[in-house]
Amino acid sequence: MTDISQEPVHSSNQTAPEKSRSYWSDVWRQFRSHKGAMMGAVVFFGILLLVIVGPLIYHVDPTYIDIRSRNQGPSLAHPFGTDQLGRDILARMMAGGQVSMAVGITAMLISLILGTAIGVLAGYFKRLDGWLMRLTDLFLALPLLPLLLVIILLFRDPLNRAFGPEGGIFILMVTAIGITSWMQAARIVRGDVLALKEREFVLAARSIGTTPLLMILRHVLPNVLSPIMVSATLGVANAIITESALSFLGLGFPPDFPTWGRLLFDGVDYLQQYPERVIFPGVAISLTVLSVNYMGDGLRDALDPRIRGR
Amino acid sequence: MKLKSALLGAACAMVLAPAAFAERGSDGEVRIIYWQAPSILNPYLSGGTKDIESASLVIEPLGRYDPTGALVPYLAAEIPTVENGGVSADLTSITWKLKEGLLWSDGTPVTSADVKFTADYCMHPEGGCAQGAKFDGVSSVDVIDDLTVKVTFDAPKPNPYGPFMGGQSPIIQAAQFAECLGARAPECTEANFNPIGTGPFSVTEFRPNDVITMEANPNYRDPAKPAFATLTFKGGGDAAAAGRSVLETGEFDYAWNLQLAPDVLAGMAAAGRGTAVSAFGSLVERIEMNLTDPSPSLPEGERSTVAHPHPFLSDINVRKALSMAIDRELLVEIGYGQAGRPTCNLVPAPALYASDNTECLTQDIEGAKAMLEAAGYVDSNGDGVREKDGVELRVLYQTSTNAVRQDFQALIKQWWEEIGVATELRNIDASVYFGGDPGSPDTFQKFYADVEMYANNFDGTDPQSYLAAYRCGNEPKPSSQWQGENINRFCDPEYDALLDELAQTGELSKRGEIARKLNDMLTKDSYTILPLVDRGRVSAHSNSLGGVQLNTWDSELWNAADWYRID
Amino acid sequence: MLTFTLRRLVFAVPTLLFIALVIFLLLELAPGDPMAQVPLTVPPEVKEKMRLALGLGEPMHVRFVLWLKQFFIVEPIHLVDAIFGSSLGEGMQRVISWQTRSPVMDIVVQRMPQTLWVVGMSYVLGVLIALPIGIYSAYRQYSWFDQIGTFVSMVGFSVPTFFTGVLLIVIFSVNLGWFPSIYDTTHKVTDLESLLFQIKQMIMPVSVLALYNAAQISRFMRASMLDNLNQDYVRTARAKGLKEKTVVLVHVLRNSMIPVVTVIALGVPTVFGGAIITEQVFKVNGLGQLLITAIQANDLPMVQTLTFIFAVLIVVFNLIADVLYGLLDPRIRYD
C-alpha cells in the first residue's frame, strides 16, 4: 500500500462535481464488471420488487383466514398453499418480506454505523480506546433478553404515541437489534485500525498535516471496508432472525403480523407434514443474505483502489 | 375377521399376563420426558407442575384423586368422611389413620409425627410455603397415636381435604427436614433434591433443571411393585421434541403435556410407536372481559381500576355479542383436537358442579350484529367499526405467547371484525404476563387491555375457592400492589351472598346447586367470562409401556407404581 | 506489553464491578417475577409470602451488596473448602438459586462437561474448518471452491439453528434412526463402546453449531486474506523468490489474522455462555439452557451470577485478543 495507490480515493473526496461523478462512475463500472455482484443486485432488487409490488398485483389479504381451505398444498388459488388457519402463504411471504427486509437492512445499517464509528474512534484515538472498549465489554456482557424487556418497557408507549403503533414498534425493533449487535463490528474495525494507523502511508499522510477527520475518511475507512462488508452480510441475517425471536417473545410486532423469521419459526413444527412452509421463508432469507453478500463483495472490490486500478 | 379379533384378544391376554406375576424391578428401565425440567423435588418450595409431578414418584400424600376425581387412600388406611366418622359432624376436624407397617425408603417407620411435621413445615411463617393455601384455616394438627393424626379447623370446612391430599401436599420425613424449618429451608439442598419418601421410587441422582435418575424403592409397601428397577426423568426442550422422542424415535416411554397442534400430533402418532392419551380436568381456556377502563389516557394508578367503568364492555349487549361471534367448536378443532371440547362453563367438571349451559356453542354472527345494532352501536362513518356516542368499538386483545393462543387470537379477531369490533392483538412472554411484577404494564393482573385470554383451573375437585376469586374487592388494584384474583373487576352483591352461603353448606347436592348458580352468573348471565375450551391434558406413552392411566385431578404419575413393560 | 497487560488487569476490576452493578440494575428494572411459573391456583397472599422468603422484601442495595459478598467472599471460601476438604465456609450462605434453592455454582460446575463437550468441541471444530476454507477461498477467489464455500457458509449462517437442528433430528433420528435425538447428560465415557455412544449423541448438535461458527469465521478469514494478497509486500516476497506456500501461509496469513483473532476471541466466551437454541433442540441442558430457564423463571441470583461469569470471560478474552494483536503485528503498541 502506498500513497500513490490511495490517490484515486483521495481525489474522489474533493467536492468538484465532475471528478466526483467520474469516481462514482468508476466504482459503478467496476461493480458492473463483477458478475457475482450483478447477480446479487438483480436477485436482491428482484426480491425487493416482489415484496413491494407483489401485493399490489396479488390482492390477497395475508391475515384473512379461510378456515375451510387450511393446510392446502400449492394450487392455482393459493400458489404457495395455505397455513394451518387457511391464510394464503404467498401473501404472507410478501407481507412478511416487506417487514423482514426493512428490519434486516435498517437494523444492520444502525449496528454497522454504530460499530464502525466506535471501532474507528477507539482504534484511532488512544485516549478513547480504553473507555470505548470497556463500553463494548459492557454491552457484550449484558444479558440480551432482560435488556430488550427493559427497552420495550421504557420506550414502547412513548414511541407508540409519537409514531403510531406500527411505526413505533418498527423503530423500537430496529434500534433494539441495532444497539445490541454493534459490538463485534466495533472490535473488528478497531483491531484493523490499530494495525493500519502504524502503516507507512498513514504516517506519511500524517506527516503532511492531514487532519484526523480527513485521515479517517480517506485512508482508514477504505482500508477496513472488507470486514465491514462481511459484518453487513452477517448482520442482515442476524437481524431477520432476531426480529422473529423478539416477535415470538411478544416484544415485537403483533402476533398476526407475518415476517419471514416468524413464518420459519411457526413452520418448524410442521416440518414433516408440510415441508414447504419452512422451505419458502428459509429460501427467502438465505437468498436475501446471499445477494447482500455478493453485493458486498462487489462493492468492496469496486471501492478498493488497488483492484479498481487494474 | 372373527378369527383375527380372537387372535388379537389372545395376544393381548398373553401380553398382559406377565404383568400380573411381575416382581419388583423385573422390567428394567422406564424413561420419562417432561419438556419442562424439574428444579427441586420439594413441592412445598415450588408450586411448579413439573416439580410437583416429579416429586410425586418419591413422596406421597395420605390420599390422592383418581382419574374420575374420586378420593383414594394412599398412606391413609381409608379416606375419612362424615359417614365413617373420620370427619366430625360439625365439619371442623378430620382424623386420618395411617396404614400399618409403612416404611420410608431408608427403612424407618412412617408415623403420625411425620404428618404433623409436614404441617409445621408448610405452616411456618417464614418458610414461604408454596402450598400454604392447602393449610388455610387449619388451627392445629395433633398426634393422637403413632398412626392417627387429627386436623382441626378454625371454622367448619365443607371440604376438609386440603392438607395431605393430592400431589401438592405429600408427607415429608420429619427426621430429614427437622433442621429445614422456616428461613432455613433453602439450606437443605440435599433434602430438597433427594427427599426420603414412601413412593415407588427413590432418587439416585438429581440434576436440577436437567435429569433425575431413580431406582425402585426397596421398602415400597407393595412387594411386587414397582415393576421397573430404574427410572430416568429427563427435562427440557419443547413439546414437539418430547412427543417425537416417544412417538417417533421411541427413545422415551412417556411424554408429558404435549400441547401441539392436532395434525402435528396425529402425524407423530402415525409412526406407530406410541399412543397419545388424553383426559379432562377443570382447566378452561377463557376470554376475560375488562369491566374497567384500561385507556392509556387515564393517569397511572387509575387505569383498569373500578373508578372508571369500561366505556362499552360494561354493556352486557357488547359482551354477549362478542361471545356469540365465536365458534368454539372450530377453535377446538384447530387448537386442541382430542384434547379439548367446547364449553360455556367456567367450572366444566366434576359433574356435580358443572352447569348444563350449552347455548354459547352455536356461533351466531348475524345475531351478534343484530344485537349490537339494537343496542345502538352502528357504523355511521363506514370504516367498518361500530360506534355509539362517539365511542368506537376497538379492543386490545392480549394473551401469552403460545402457538395455539396466537391462532385463536387470529381467528377470534376475524370474527369480531366481522361484527364490527376492531381488534388489536398483543402477545406477551409468559414469564412477564403471568408474573406479578407491579412495575410491568403487561401482567395479566394489571389488565391494561380490554380483553385477555388464558387458562385456569382449580386444585382438587372442589371449586369453592376458585369461584370465590370473583368476590367484590378482590380485584387487582394499586393499593394491593396489583395482586388479586378478580381479574375482570366483577362486582355483584348477590354473587357475594351466594359465595357466603356456599362456604356454610356441607351437603354435596346443595353445594353443587350453588356452585352451578355462581358459574352461570359469571358466564351465561353476565358474559363477564367467555369460556372457550375445556382443555384436557394430552400425554403420550410408548406402546410397550402398560398401566398408564392419565389423571388430571392429581399428578399424572400418580400410579407409576403400577406401570409395567409390555414385551 | 507486560505493563499494558498488568494495567489492563488492574483496570478490569472496577470495570467488572461496574458491569456487575449494571447487570443487577437491569435485572431489577426488567419486568418479571419469580412467581411467574407458579400455577394460578396458588393464591396471591401465598405468592407474596414466597417472595418474602426469597429475600425480595429487602431493599435493592442490600441485595446487591449481599450478592457481592456471597460471590466474592463466600464462594471462593467454599471453593477452597472443596479443594482442601476444610470447613471454613461452614454456615455461610452461598449464592442460592431461587428455582432450585441450591448453590448456583454447584449447578454451573455440573453443567460444564456437556457444555464443553458439545459447544466447546463445535467451536474448535468450527475454527479448524473455517481457517483453511477461508484461506483457500481467498487464494482462489471466485473459483468453484470459493463459490461453493460462500454458498454453504451463507446458507449456514442465515438458516437458524432451530431449523437445521430439527431438520437433522427428523432425518437422522426419526427416519434413519442413526443418532439419538435427546442428549444423555448422565452418560459417562468409560470404554470404547461408551465413547462411541458419546460421539453418536454429539454428532448432530456439534455439526449444527460448527457449521454456524465456521460460516462466520471463514467469511472474515477470506475477506482479510483478500485484503492482504494484493499488498505490495506480497509482491516483494514473491519477487525475493520465497516459496508460494511461505508467502501465503506465513506472510499473508499472519497479517490477515487480526480480524479473525478478534472474532475468535469474541466467540470463546459465548462457548461458556452455551448455545441456547441448539441446547434446547437437542436437550443438551448445558449452561445456555441453564441461563434461559433462569431468565424465564426470573431466578435473579442465577442470572446475575451466570452473566457475571460471562462478563469476566469477555473482559479476559478481549484482553487476550489485544495482546495477540501486538504479537501478530509488532507495530501495534499500546503505550
Short mmCIF file of C-alpha atoms in Angstrom, two decimals, chain A:
data_model
loop_
_atom_site.label_atom_id
_atom_site.label_comp_id
_atom_site.label_asym_id
_atom_site.label_seq_id
_atom_site.Cartn_x
_atom_site.Cartn_y
_atom_site.Cartn_z
CA MET A 1 0.00 0.00 0.00
CA THR A 2 1.43 3.30 -0.99
CA ASP A 3 0.28 6.84 -1.17
CA ILE A 4 0.02 6.68 -4.88
CA SER A 5 -2.44 3.85 -4.84
CA GLN A 6 -4.56 5.85 -2.45
CA GLU A 7 -4.66 8.75 -4.86
CA PRO A 8 -7.99 7.99 -6.53
CA VAL A 9 -9.76 7.77 -3.22
CA HIS A 10 -8.07 10.95 -2.16
CA SER A 11 -9.13 12.95 -5.12
CA SER A 12 -12.56 11.48 -5.13
CA ASN A 13 -13.49 13.18 -1.94
CA GLN A 14 -12.82 16.59 -3.34
CA THR A 15 -16.18 18.11 -3.92
CA ALA A 16 -15.59 19.01 -7.54
CA PRO A 17 -18.73 17.63 -9.18
CA GLU A 18 -17.17 16.25 -12.35
CA LYS A 19 -14.45 14.43 -10.53
CA SER A 20 -16.92 13.06 -8.09
CA ARG A 21 -19.09 11.80 -10.88
CA SER A 22 -16.17 10.14 -12.51
CA TYR A 23 -15.22 8.49 -9.26
CA TRP A 24 -18.64 7.04 -8.76
CA SER A 25 -18.97 6.06 -12.38
CA ASP A 26 -15.63 4.35 -11.94
CA VAL A 27 -16.96 2.48 -8.98
CA TRP A 28 -20.13 1.63 -10.85
CA ARG A 29 -18.16 0.33 -13.84
CA GLN A 30 -16.12 -1.88 -11.57
CA PHE A 31 -19.21 -3.04 -9.72
CA ARG A 32 -20.92 -3.90 -13.00
CA SER A 33 -17.99 -5.93 -14.18
CA HIS A 34 -18.28 -8.07 -11.06
CA LYS A 35 -20.51 -10.93 -12.15
CA GLY A 36 -21.39 -12.05 -8.65
CA ALA A 37 -22.25 -8.55 -7.57
CA MET A 38 -24.55 -8.02 -10.52
CA MET A 39 -26.30 -11.31 -9.88
CA GLY A 40 -26.61 -10.38 -6.24
CA ALA A 41 -28.05 -6.99 -7.11
CA VAL A 42 -30.53 -8.50 -9.56
CA VAL A 43 -31.71 -11.05 -7.00
CA PHE A 44 -31.85 -8.51 -4.21
CA PHE A 45 -33.83 -5.94 -6.13
CA GLY A 46 -35.94 -8.73 -7.58
CA ILE A 47 -36.96 -9.82 -4.10
CA LEU A 48 -37.50 -6.22 -3.11
CA LEU A 49 -39.71 -5.64 -6.14
CA LEU A 50 -41.62 -8.82 -5.44
CA VAL A 51 -42.44 -7.94 -1.86
CA ILE A 52 -43.29 -4.32 -2.62
CA VAL A 53 -45.07 -4.57 -5.96
CA GLY A 54 -46.32 -8.12 -5.47
CA PRO A 55 -49.13 -7.27 -3.05
CA LEU A 56 -50.35 -4.61 -5.46
CA ILE A 57 -50.91 -7.26 -8.11
CA TYR A 58 -51.73 -10.23 -5.93
CA HIS A 59 -54.70 -8.94 -3.93
CA VAL A 60 -54.97 -11.41 -1.11
CA ASP A 61 -55.13 -10.28 2.49
CA PRO A 62 -52.28 -12.04 4.31
CA THR A 63 -54.25 -12.11 7.57
CA TYR A 64 -57.54 -13.31 6.07
CA ILE A 65 -58.50 -16.67 7.49
CA ASP A 66 -60.33 -19.07 5.23
CA ILE A 67 -60.71 -21.94 7.60
CA ARG A 68 -62.25 -24.31 5.07
CA SER A 69 -59.15 -24.27 2.90
CA ARG A 70 -56.49 -24.76 5.54
CA ASN A 71 -53.34 -26.82 5.15
CA GLN A 72 -53.56 -26.90 1.39
CA GLY A 73 -50.69 -27.56 -0.92
CA PRO A 74 -49.78 -25.19 -3.76
CA SER A 75 -52.70 -24.66 -6.15
CA LEU A 76 -53.94 -22.04 -8.59
CA ALA A 77 -55.92 -20.25 -5.94
CA HIS A 78 -53.02 -20.37 -3.50
CA PRO A 79 -49.72 -20.66 -5.41
CA PHE A 80 -47.74 -21.37 -2.21
CA GLY A 81 -50.54 -23.18 -0.39
CA THR A 82 -52.20 -22.19 2.85
CA ASP A 83 -51.23 -22.41 6.51
CA GLN A 84 -52.92 -24.08 9.46
CA LEU A 85 -55.61 -21.40 9.55
CA GLY A 86 -56.10 -21.22 5.79
CA ARG A 87 -54.18 -18.00 5.29
CA ASP A 88 -52.52 -17.63 1.91
CA ILE A 89 -48.80 -18.31 2.27
CA LEU A 90 -47.76 -16.33 -0.83
CA ALA A 91 -49.49 -13.24 0.52
CA ARG A 92 -47.89 -13.82 3.90
CA MET A 93 -44.47 -14.28 2.35
CA MET A 94 -44.78 -10.96 0.52
CA ALA A 95 -46.13 -9.07 3.51
CA GLY A 96 -43.52 -10.71 5.71
CA GLY A 97 -40.80 -9.87 3.25
CA GLN A 98 -41.53 -6.17 3.48
CA VAL A 99 -41.09 -6.22 7.23
CA SER A 100 -38.16 -8.60 7.31
CA MET A 101 -36.20 -6.79 4.63
CA ALA A 102 -36.90 -3.40 6.14
CA VAL A 103 -35.94 -4.58 9.60
CA GLY A 104 -32.93 -6.56 8.36
CA ILE A 105 -31.42 -3.74 6.31
CA THR A 106 -32.19 -0.91 8.74
CA ALA A 107 -31.05 -2.74 11.83
CA MET A 108 -27.91 -3.86 10.00
CA LEU A 109 -27.15 -0.26 8.98
CA ILE A 110 -27.64 1.01 12.53
CA SER A 111 -25.40 -1.62 14.03
CA LEU A 112 -22.84 -1.17 11.27
CA ILE A 113 -22.65 2.61 11.57
CA LEU A 114 -22.50 2.41 15.35
CA GLY A 115 -19.94 -0.37 15.30
CA THR A 116 -17.74 1.25 12.67
CA ALA A 117 -17.83 4.64 14.36
CA ILE A 118 -16.93 3.23 17.74
CA GLY A 119 -14.32 0.92 16.28
CA VAL A 120 -12.60 3.67 14.28
CA LEU A 121 -12.66 6.14 17.13
CA ALA A 122 -11.31 3.59 19.59
CA GLY A 123 -8.64 2.39 17.21
CA TYR A 124 -7.54 5.80 16.06
CA PHE A 125 -7.67 7.87 19.24
CA LYS A 126 -5.75 6.24 22.03
CA ARG A 127 -7.47 8.35 24.67
CA LEU A 128 -10.87 6.99 23.73
CA ASP A 129 -9.75 3.40 23.31
CA GLY A 130 -9.97 2.34 26.94
CA TRP A 131 -13.37 3.82 27.57
CA LEU A 132 -14.96 2.74 24.33
CA MET A 133 -13.68 -0.80 24.60
CA ARG A 134 -14.88 -1.12 28.19
CA LEU A 135 -18.26 0.08 26.96
CA THR A 136 -18.09 -2.65 24.34
CA ASP A 137 -17.28 -5.19 27.03
CA LEU A 138 -20.28 -3.98 28.99
CA PHE A 139 -22.64 -4.34 26.06
CA LEU A 140 -21.24 -7.76 25.25
CA ALA A 141 -21.85 -8.85 28.82
CA LEU A 142 -25.41 -7.60 29.20
CA PRO A 143 -27.98 -10.40 29.00
CA LEU A 144 -29.93 -9.76 25.83
CA LEU A 145 -33.41 -10.78 26.89
CA PRO A 146 -33.74 -8.69 30.06
CA LEU A 147 -32.13 -5.79 28.21
CA LEU A 148 -34.75 -5.96 25.47
CA LEU A 149 -37.53 -6.29 28.02
CA VAL A 150 -36.32 -3.11 29.69
CA ILE A 151 -36.04 -1.26 26.39
CA ILE A 152 -39.59 -2.24 25.50
CA LEU A 153 -40.87 -1.35 28.95
CA LEU A 154 -39.31 2.10 28.85
CA PHE A 155 -39.85 3.10 25.25
CA ARG A 156 -42.83 1.21 23.83
CA ASP A 157 -45.52 3.60 24.94
CA PRO A 158 -43.69 6.89 24.20
CA LEU A 159 -42.73 5.64 20.74
CA ASN A 160 -46.25 4.37 20.07
CA ARG A 161 -47.59 7.77 20.94
CA ALA A 162 -45.07 9.57 18.78
CA PHE A 163 -45.07 7.36 15.68
CA GLY A 164 -48.23 5.29 15.90
CA PRO A 165 -48.29 1.61 16.85
CA GLU A 166 -46.64 0.21 13.73
CA GLY A 167 -44.06 2.93 13.25
CA GLY A 168 -43.27 2.89 16.94
CA ILE A 169 -42.70 -0.85 17.05
CA PHE A 170 -40.57 -0.70 13.90
CA ILE A 171 -38.32 1.99 15.33
CA LEU A 172 -38.13 0.13 18.61
CA MET A 173 -37.22 -3.14 16.94
CA VAL A 174 -34.52 -1.85 14.65
CA THR A 175 -32.91 0.23 17.36
CA ALA A 176 -33.10 -2.61 19.84
CA ILE A 177 -31.48 -5.00 17.38
CA GLY A 178 -29.01 -2.35 16.26
CA ILE A 179 -27.76 -1.37 19.67
CA THR A 180 -27.41 -4.96 20.81
CA SER A 181 -25.38 -6.14 17.84
CA TRP A 182 -22.75 -3.50 17.02
CA MET A 183 -20.05 -4.85 19.32
CA GLN A 184 -18.48 -7.41 17.03
CA ALA A 185 -18.10 -4.91 14.21
CA ALA A 186 -16.60 -2.39 16.62
CA ARG A 187 -13.98 -4.80 17.92
CA ILE A 188 -13.03 -5.97 14.45
CA VAL A 189 -12.75 -2.49 13.00
CA ARG A 190 -10.74 -1.31 15.97
CA GLY A 191 -8.32 -4.21 15.61
CA ASP A 192 -7.75 -3.38 11.95
CA VAL A 193 -7.42 0.33 12.61
CA LEU A 194 -4.83 -0.29 15.32
CA ALA A 195 -2.65 -2.05 12.76
CA LEU A 196 -3.50 0.35 9.96
CA LYS A 197 -2.53 3.54 11.69
CA GLU A 198 1.05 2.34 12.06
CA ARG A 199 1.38 1.70 8.32
CA GLU A 200 3.69 3.88 6.27
CA PHE A 201 1.04 5.59 4.17
CA VAL A 202 -0.83 6.75 7.26
CA LEU A 203 2.35 8.02 8.83
CA ALA A 204 3.16 9.76 5.60
CA ALA A 205 -0.25 11.35 5.37
CA ARG A 206 0.01 12.48 8.94
CA SER A 207 3.42 13.99 8.34
CA ILE A 208 1.94 16.28 5.69
CA GLY A 209 -0.61 17.50 8.24
CA THR A 210 -3.78 15.65 7.28
CA THR A 211 -6.43 16.28 9.92
CA PRO A 212 -7.77 13.24 11.84
CA LEU A 213 -11.20 13.53 10.23
CA LEU A 214 -9.83 13.50 6.70
CA MET A 215 -7.41 10.80 7.65
CA ILE A 216 -10.20 8.58 8.87
CA LEU A 217 -12.39 9.23 5.87
CA ARG A 218 -9.71 8.91 3.19
CA HIS A 219 -7.18 6.49 4.49
CA VAL A 220 -8.61 4.47 7.32
CA LEU A 221 -12.17 3.68 6.33
CA PRO A 222 -11.49 2.49 2.78
CA ASN A 223 -8.99 0.05 4.16
CA VAL A 224 -11.27 -1.54 6.75
CA LEU A 225 -14.07 -1.98 4.26
CA SER A 226 -13.86 -5.71 3.82
CA PRO A 227 -14.53 -6.77 7.41
CA ILE A 228 -17.30 -4.17 7.47
CA MET A 229 -18.88 -5.73 4.40
CA VAL A 230 -18.71 -9.17 5.95
CA SER A 231 -20.30 -7.80 9.12
CA ALA A 232 -23.01 -6.21 7.00
CA THR A 233 -23.87 -9.50 5.34
CA LEU A 234 -23.93 -11.40 8.59
CA GLY A 235 -25.82 -8.52 10.18
CA VAL A 236 -28.75 -8.82 7.80
CA ALA A 237 -29.22 -12.50 8.58
CA ASN A 238 -28.82 -11.82 12.24
CA ALA A 239 -31.38 -9.02 12.27
CA ILE A 240 -34.00 -11.02 10.38
CA ILE A 241 -33.69 -13.93 12.79
CA THR A 242 -33.52 -11.75 15.90
CA GLU A 243 -36.68 -9.99 14.82
CA SER A 244 -38.54 -13.29 14.72
CA ALA A 245 -37.24 -14.22 18.16
CA LEU A 246 -38.39 -10.87 19.54
CA SER A 247 -41.82 -11.10 17.99
CA PHE A 248 -42.11 -14.61 19.28
CA LEU A 249 -41.40 -13.41 22.79
CA GLY A 250 -44.09 -10.82 22.34
CA LEU A 251 -41.59 -8.00 22.22
CA GLY A 252 -42.15 -7.11 18.61
CA PHE A 253 -44.87 -6.93 16.05
CA PRO A 254 -48.39 -8.16 16.86
CA PRO A 255 -48.78 -11.92 16.54
CA ASP A 256 -50.87 -11.87 13.37
CA PHE A 257 -48.25 -9.77 11.58
CA PRO A 258 -46.23 -12.14 9.39
CA THR A 259 -42.47 -11.87 8.99
CA TRP A 260 -40.08 -14.34 7.37
CA GLY A 261 -38.46 -15.27 10.65
CA ARG A 262 -41.81 -15.88 12.23
CA LEU A 263 -43.09 -17.95 9.30
CA LEU A 264 -39.96 -20.06 9.54
CA PHE A 265 -40.35 -20.49 13.28
CA ASP A 266 -44.03 -21.41 13.01
CA GLY A 267 -43.28 -23.80 10.18
CA VAL A 268 -40.73 -25.89 12.04
CA ASP A 269 -43.40 -27.87 13.91
CA TYR A 270 -44.95 -28.81 10.57
CA LEU A 271 -41.60 -29.79 9.06
CA GLN A 272 -42.64 -33.36 8.39
CA GLN A 273 -46.19 -32.80 7.18
CA TYR A 274 -45.78 -29.60 5.16
CA PRO A 275 -42.07 -29.05 4.47
CA GLU A 276 -42.80 -26.19 2.04
CA ARG A 277 -43.79 -24.00 4.97
CA VAL A 278 -40.21 -23.89 6.19
CA ILE A 279 -38.63 -24.05 2.77
CA PHE A 280 -40.24 -20.83 1.46
CA PRO A 281 -39.16 -18.50 4.25
CA GLY A 282 -35.84 -20.33 4.65
CA VAL A 283 -35.01 -19.88 0.97
CA ALA A 284 -36.16 -16.26 1.05
CA ILE A 285 -33.91 -15.41 3.99
CA SER A 286 -30.95 -17.29 2.52
CA LEU A 287 -31.37 -15.67 -0.90
CA THR A 288 -31.54 -12.22 0.60
CA VAL A 289 -28.44 -12.80 2.68
CA LEU A 290 -26.58 -14.38 -0.23
CA SER A 291 -27.44 -11.49 -2.51
CA VAL A 292 -26.36 -8.96 0.10
CA ASN A 293 -23.15 -10.92 0.46
CA TYR A 294 -22.35 -10.81 -3.26
CA MET A 295 -23.25 -7.16 -3.49
CA GLY A 296 -20.99 -6.53 -0.54
CA ASP A 297 -18.19 -8.42 -2.29
CA GLY A 298 -18.66 -6.38 -5.43
CA LEU A 299 -18.90 -3.11 -3.58
CA ARG A 300 -15.75 -3.85 -1.67
CA ASP A 301 -13.86 -4.66 -4.85
CA ALA A 302 -15.30 -1.60 -6.56
CA LEU A 303 -14.26 0.67 -3.75
CA ASP A 304 -10.82 -0.89 -3.41
CA PRO A 305 -8.49 1.34 -5.39
CA ARG A 306 -5.93 -1.41 -5.91
CA ILE A 307 -8.40 -3.69 -7.61
CA ARG A 308 -10.25 -0.98 -9.47
CA GLY A 309 -6.99 0.32 -10.86
CA ARG A 310 -6.27 -2.96 -12.61
#
